[in-house]
Short mmCIF file of C-alpha atoms and ligand atoms in Angstrom, two decimals:
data_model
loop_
_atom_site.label_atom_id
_atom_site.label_comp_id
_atom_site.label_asym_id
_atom_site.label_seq_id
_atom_site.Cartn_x
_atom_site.Cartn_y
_atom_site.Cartn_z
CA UNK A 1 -31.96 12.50 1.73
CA UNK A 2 -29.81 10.33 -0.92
CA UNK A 3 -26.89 12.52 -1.01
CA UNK A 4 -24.37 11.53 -3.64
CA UNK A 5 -20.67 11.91 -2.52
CA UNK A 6 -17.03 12.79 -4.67
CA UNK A 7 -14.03 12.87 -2.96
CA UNK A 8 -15.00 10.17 -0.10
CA UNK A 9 -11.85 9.08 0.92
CA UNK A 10 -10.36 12.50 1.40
CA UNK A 11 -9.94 14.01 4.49
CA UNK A 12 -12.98 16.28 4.24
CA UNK A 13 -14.88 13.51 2.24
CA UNK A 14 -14.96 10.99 5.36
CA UNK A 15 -16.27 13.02 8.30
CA UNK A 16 -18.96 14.51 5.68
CA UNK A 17 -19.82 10.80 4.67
CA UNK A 18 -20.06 9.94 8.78
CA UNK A 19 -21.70 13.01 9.63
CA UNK A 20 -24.27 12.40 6.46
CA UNK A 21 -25.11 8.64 8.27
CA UNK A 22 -25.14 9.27 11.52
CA UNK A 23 -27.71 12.40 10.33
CA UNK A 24 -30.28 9.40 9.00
CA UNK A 25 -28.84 9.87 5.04
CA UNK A 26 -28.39 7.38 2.64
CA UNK A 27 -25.32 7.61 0.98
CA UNK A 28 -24.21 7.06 -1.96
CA UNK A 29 -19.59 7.26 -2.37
CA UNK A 30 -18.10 7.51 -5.70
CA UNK A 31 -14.72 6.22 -4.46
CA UNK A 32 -11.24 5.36 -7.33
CA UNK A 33 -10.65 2.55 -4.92
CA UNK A 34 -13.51 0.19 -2.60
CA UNK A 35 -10.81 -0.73 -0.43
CA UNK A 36 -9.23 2.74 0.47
CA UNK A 37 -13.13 3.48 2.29
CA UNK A 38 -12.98 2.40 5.61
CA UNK A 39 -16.69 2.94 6.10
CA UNK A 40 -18.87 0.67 6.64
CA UNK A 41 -22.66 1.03 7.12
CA UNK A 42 -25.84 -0.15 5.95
CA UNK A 43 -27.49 2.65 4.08
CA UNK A 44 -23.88 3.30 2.46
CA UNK A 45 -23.74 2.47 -1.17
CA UNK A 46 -20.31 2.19 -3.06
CA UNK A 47 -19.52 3.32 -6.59
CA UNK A 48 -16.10 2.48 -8.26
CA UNK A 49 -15.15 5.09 -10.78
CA UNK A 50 -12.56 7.95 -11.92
CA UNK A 51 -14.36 11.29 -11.53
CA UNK A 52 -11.47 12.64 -13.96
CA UNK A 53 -12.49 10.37 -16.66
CA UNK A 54 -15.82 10.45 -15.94
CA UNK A 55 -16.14 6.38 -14.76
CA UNK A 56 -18.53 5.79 -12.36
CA UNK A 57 -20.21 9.24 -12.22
CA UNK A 58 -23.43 8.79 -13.72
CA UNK A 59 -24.13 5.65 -11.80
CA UNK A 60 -23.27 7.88 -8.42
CA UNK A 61 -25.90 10.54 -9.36
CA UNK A 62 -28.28 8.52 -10.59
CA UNK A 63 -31.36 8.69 -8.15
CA UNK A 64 -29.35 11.45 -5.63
CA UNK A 65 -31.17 14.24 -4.44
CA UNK A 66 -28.14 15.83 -3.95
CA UNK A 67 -24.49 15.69 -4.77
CA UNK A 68 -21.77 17.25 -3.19
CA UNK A 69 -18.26 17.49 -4.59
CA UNK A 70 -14.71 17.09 -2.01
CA UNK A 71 -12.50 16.32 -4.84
CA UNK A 72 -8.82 17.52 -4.14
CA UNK A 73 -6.16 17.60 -6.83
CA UNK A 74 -3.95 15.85 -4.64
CA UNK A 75 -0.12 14.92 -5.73
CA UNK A 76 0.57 14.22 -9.07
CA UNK A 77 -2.79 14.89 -9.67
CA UNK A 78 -4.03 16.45 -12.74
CA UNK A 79 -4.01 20.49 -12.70
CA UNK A 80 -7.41 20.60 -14.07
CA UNK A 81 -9.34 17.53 -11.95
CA UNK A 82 -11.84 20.18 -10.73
CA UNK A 83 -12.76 21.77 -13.62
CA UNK A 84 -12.84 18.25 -15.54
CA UNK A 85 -14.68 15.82 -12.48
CA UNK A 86 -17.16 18.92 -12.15
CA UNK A 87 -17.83 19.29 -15.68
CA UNK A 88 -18.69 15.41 -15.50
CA UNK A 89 -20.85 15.33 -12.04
CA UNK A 90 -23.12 18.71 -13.87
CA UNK A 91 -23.52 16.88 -16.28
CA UNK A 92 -24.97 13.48 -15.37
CA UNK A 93 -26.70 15.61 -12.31
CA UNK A 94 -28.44 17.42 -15.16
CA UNK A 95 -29.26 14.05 -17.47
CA UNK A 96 -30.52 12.75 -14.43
CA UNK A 97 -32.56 15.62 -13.06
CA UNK A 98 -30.49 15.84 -9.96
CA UNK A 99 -30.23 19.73 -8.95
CA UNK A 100 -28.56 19.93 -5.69
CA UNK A 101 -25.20 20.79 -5.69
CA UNK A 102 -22.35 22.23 -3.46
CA UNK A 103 -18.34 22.47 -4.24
CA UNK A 104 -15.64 23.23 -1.95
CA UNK A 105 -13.25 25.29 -3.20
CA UNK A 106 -10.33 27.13 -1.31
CA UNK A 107 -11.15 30.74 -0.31
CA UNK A 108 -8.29 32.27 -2.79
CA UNK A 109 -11.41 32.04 -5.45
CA UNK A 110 -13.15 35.11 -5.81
CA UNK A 111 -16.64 36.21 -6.48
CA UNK A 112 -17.21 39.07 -8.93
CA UNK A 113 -16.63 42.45 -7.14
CA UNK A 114 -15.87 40.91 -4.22
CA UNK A 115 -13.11 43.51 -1.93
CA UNK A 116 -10.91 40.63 -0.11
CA UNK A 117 -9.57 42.36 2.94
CA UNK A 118 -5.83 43.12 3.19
CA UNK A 119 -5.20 39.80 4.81
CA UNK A 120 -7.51 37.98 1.98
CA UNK A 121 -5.36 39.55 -0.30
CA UNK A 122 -2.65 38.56 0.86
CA UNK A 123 -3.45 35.29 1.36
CA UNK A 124 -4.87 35.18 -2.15
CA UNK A 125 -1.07 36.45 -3.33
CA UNK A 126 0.59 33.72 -1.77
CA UNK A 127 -2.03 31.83 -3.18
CA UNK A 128 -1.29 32.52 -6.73
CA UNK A 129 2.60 31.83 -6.05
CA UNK A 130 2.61 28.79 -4.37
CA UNK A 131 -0.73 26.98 -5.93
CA UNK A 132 -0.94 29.03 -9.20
CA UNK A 133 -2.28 25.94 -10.88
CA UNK A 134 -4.64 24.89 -7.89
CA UNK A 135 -6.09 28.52 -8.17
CA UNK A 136 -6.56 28.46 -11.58
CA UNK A 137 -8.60 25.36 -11.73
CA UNK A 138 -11.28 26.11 -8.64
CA UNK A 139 -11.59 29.41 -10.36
CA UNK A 140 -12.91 27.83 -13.90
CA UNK A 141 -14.38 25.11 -11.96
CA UNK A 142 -16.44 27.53 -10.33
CA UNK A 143 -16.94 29.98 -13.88
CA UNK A 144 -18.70 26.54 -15.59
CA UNK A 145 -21.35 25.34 -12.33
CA UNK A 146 -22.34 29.19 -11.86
CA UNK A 147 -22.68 28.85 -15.55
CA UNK A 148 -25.16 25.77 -14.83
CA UNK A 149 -28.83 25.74 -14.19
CA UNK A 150 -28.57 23.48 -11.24
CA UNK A 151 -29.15 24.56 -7.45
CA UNK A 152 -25.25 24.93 -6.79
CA UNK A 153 -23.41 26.16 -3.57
CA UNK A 154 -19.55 26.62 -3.92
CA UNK A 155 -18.23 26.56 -0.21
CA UNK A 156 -14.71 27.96 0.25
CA UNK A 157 -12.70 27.41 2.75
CA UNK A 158 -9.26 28.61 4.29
CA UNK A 159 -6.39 26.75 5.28
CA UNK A 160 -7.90 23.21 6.45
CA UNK A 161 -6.98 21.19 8.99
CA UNK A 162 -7.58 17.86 10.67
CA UNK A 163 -8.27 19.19 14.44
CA UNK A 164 -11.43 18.10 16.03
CA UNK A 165 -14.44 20.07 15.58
CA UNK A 166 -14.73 23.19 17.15
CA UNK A 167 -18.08 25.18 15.48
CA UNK A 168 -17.78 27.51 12.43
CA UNK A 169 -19.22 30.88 11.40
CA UNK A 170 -20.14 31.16 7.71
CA UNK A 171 -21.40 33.22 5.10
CA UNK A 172 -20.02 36.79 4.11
CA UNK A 173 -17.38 37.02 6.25
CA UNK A 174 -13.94 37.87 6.81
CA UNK A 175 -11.62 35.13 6.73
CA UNK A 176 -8.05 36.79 7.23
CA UNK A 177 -5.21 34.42 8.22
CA UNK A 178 -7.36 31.71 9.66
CA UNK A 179 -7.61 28.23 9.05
CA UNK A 180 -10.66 25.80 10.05
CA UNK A 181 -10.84 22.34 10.37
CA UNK A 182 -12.02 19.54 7.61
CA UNK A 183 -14.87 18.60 10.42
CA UNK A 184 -16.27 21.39 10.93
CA UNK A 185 -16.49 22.08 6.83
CA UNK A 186 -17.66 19.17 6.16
CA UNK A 187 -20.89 20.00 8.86
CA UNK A 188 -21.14 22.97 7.02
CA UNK A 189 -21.55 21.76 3.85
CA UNK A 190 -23.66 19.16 4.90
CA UNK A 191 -25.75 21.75 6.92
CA UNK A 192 -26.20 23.50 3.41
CA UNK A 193 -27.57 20.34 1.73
CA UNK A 194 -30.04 19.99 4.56
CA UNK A 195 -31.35 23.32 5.21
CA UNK A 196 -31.32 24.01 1.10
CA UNK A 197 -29.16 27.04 2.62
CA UNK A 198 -27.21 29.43 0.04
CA UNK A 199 -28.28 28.33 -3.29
CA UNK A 200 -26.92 30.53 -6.17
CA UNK A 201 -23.98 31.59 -3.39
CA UNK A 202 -20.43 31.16 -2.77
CA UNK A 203 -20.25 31.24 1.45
CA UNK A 204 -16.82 31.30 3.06
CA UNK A 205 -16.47 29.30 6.34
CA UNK A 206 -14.29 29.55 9.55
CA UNK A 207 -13.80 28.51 12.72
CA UNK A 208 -16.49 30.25 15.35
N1 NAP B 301 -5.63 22.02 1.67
C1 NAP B 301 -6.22 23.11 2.09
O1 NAP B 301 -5.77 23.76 3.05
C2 NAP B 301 -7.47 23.60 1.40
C3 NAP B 301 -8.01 24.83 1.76
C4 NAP B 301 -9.23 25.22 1.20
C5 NAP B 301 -9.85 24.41 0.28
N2 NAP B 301 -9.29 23.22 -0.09
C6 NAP B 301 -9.99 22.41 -1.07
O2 NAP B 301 -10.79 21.46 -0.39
C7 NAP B 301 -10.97 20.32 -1.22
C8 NAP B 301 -10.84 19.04 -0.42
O3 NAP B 301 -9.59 19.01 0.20
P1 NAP B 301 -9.10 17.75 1.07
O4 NAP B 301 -7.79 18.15 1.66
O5 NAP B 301 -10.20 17.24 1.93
O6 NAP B 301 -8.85 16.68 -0.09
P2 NAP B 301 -7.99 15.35 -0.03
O7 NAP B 301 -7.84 14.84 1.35
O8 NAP B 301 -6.74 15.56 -0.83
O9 NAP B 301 -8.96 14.33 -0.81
C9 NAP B 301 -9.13 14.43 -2.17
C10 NAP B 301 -10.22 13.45 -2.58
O10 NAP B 301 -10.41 13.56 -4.00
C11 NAP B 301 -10.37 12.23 -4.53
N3 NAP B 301 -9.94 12.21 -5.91
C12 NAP B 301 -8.84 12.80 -6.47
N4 NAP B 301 -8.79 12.54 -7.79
C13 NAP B 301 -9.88 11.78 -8.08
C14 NAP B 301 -10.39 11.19 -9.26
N5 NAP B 301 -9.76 11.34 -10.43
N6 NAP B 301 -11.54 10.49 -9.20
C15 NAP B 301 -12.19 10.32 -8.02
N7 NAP B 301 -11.75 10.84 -6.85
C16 NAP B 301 -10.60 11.56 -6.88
C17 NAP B 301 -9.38 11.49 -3.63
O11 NAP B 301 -9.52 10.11 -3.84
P3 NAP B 301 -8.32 9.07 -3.49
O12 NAP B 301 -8.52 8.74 -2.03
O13 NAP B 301 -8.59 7.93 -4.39
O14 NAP B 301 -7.02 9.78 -3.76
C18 NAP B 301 -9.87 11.98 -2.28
O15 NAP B 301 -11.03 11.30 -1.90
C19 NAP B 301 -9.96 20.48 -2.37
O16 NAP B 301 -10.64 20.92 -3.54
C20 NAP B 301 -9.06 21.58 -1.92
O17 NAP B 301 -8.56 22.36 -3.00
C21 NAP B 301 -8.13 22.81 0.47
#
């Protein structure tokens, strides 16, 4: 698969990008900066661009059979980078005919009727005080690719971490207080790409 990559140099973006080679992927990184990727590998193709402003993106997509976003807002980011790099990577996935798609977003976002659990919504609280802004722009960056006619996935997550992986459970569940490591998301959403698992869904994932 030719599996076209935002967010590459984050901490979830490079042990997706060296799970996705040593699976047998090609892959393609759209990356702000060559330098900051300290990957290097033959079937690795590198794309220098601004997902915000839209630089780059088309060039990533082009030819992908899927695309998965890992953008994070980051500090001194903009508030609205998810919402604005996702409303550019639809877009050139859809000029190009590219369908696949999966976002992570943080598990504060909620799907329609969804009953969070006392410790969800407590989490989601905190949430809203601490990262009202954060919140606010997973939530409309999720509104606009449900909104799409692509093949999307949004993956949320809890807390992340940088701990080894350990395995993760995923799907409707019950996240509570826990947190789960960048590794073991990343194999998850990689694991959705591969097995064309929960299209049209918005699976949580934890630690086992
Ligand atoms: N932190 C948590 O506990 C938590 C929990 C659940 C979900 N999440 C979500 O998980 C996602 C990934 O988190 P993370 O911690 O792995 O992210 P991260 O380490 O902060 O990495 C963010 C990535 O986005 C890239 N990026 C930012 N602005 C960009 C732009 N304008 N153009 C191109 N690339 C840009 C960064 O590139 P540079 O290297 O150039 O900066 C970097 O590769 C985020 O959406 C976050 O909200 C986080």
């Amino acid at each position: 698969m030719r599996i076209a990559v935002f967010g590459a140099t984050g901490r979830t973006g490079v042990p997706f990008v060296r799970r996705a080679l040593d699976a047998g992927h090609e892959v393609v990184v759209h990356v702000r900066s060559l330098e900051k990727l300290e990957i290097a590998d033959g079937r690795l193709t590198l794309v220098e661009g601004d997902a915000y402003t839209g630089e780059g993106v088309a060039e990533a997509v082009e030819g992908a059979d899927a695309v998965v976003s890992l953008l994070g807002q980051g500090d001194g980011g903009p508030d609205d980078l998810l919402t604005v790099a996702g409303e550019h990577v639809t877009t050139a996935m859809a000029e190009a005919g590219v369908d696949r798609y999966v976002t992570l977003v943080g598990a504060g976002v909620r799907e329609e009727g969804e009953s969070p659990s006392l410790s969800g919504r407590v989490m989601g609280g905190l949430l809203k005080l601490l990262a009202r802004e954060v919140l606010a722009d997973a939530e409309e960056h999720v509104r606009r690719v449900r909104a799409t006619a692509l093949d999307w996935t949004v993956v949320r997550a809890p807390r992340l971490t940088e701990d080894d992986p350990s395995g993760y459970r995923a799907g409707d569940i019950d996240l509570g207080f826990e947190s789960v490591s960048r590794a073991d998301v990343a194999a998850f959403c990689l694991e959705c790409l591969e097995e064309g698992a929960y299209v049209h869904e918005m699976p949580k994932v934890g630690p086992a």
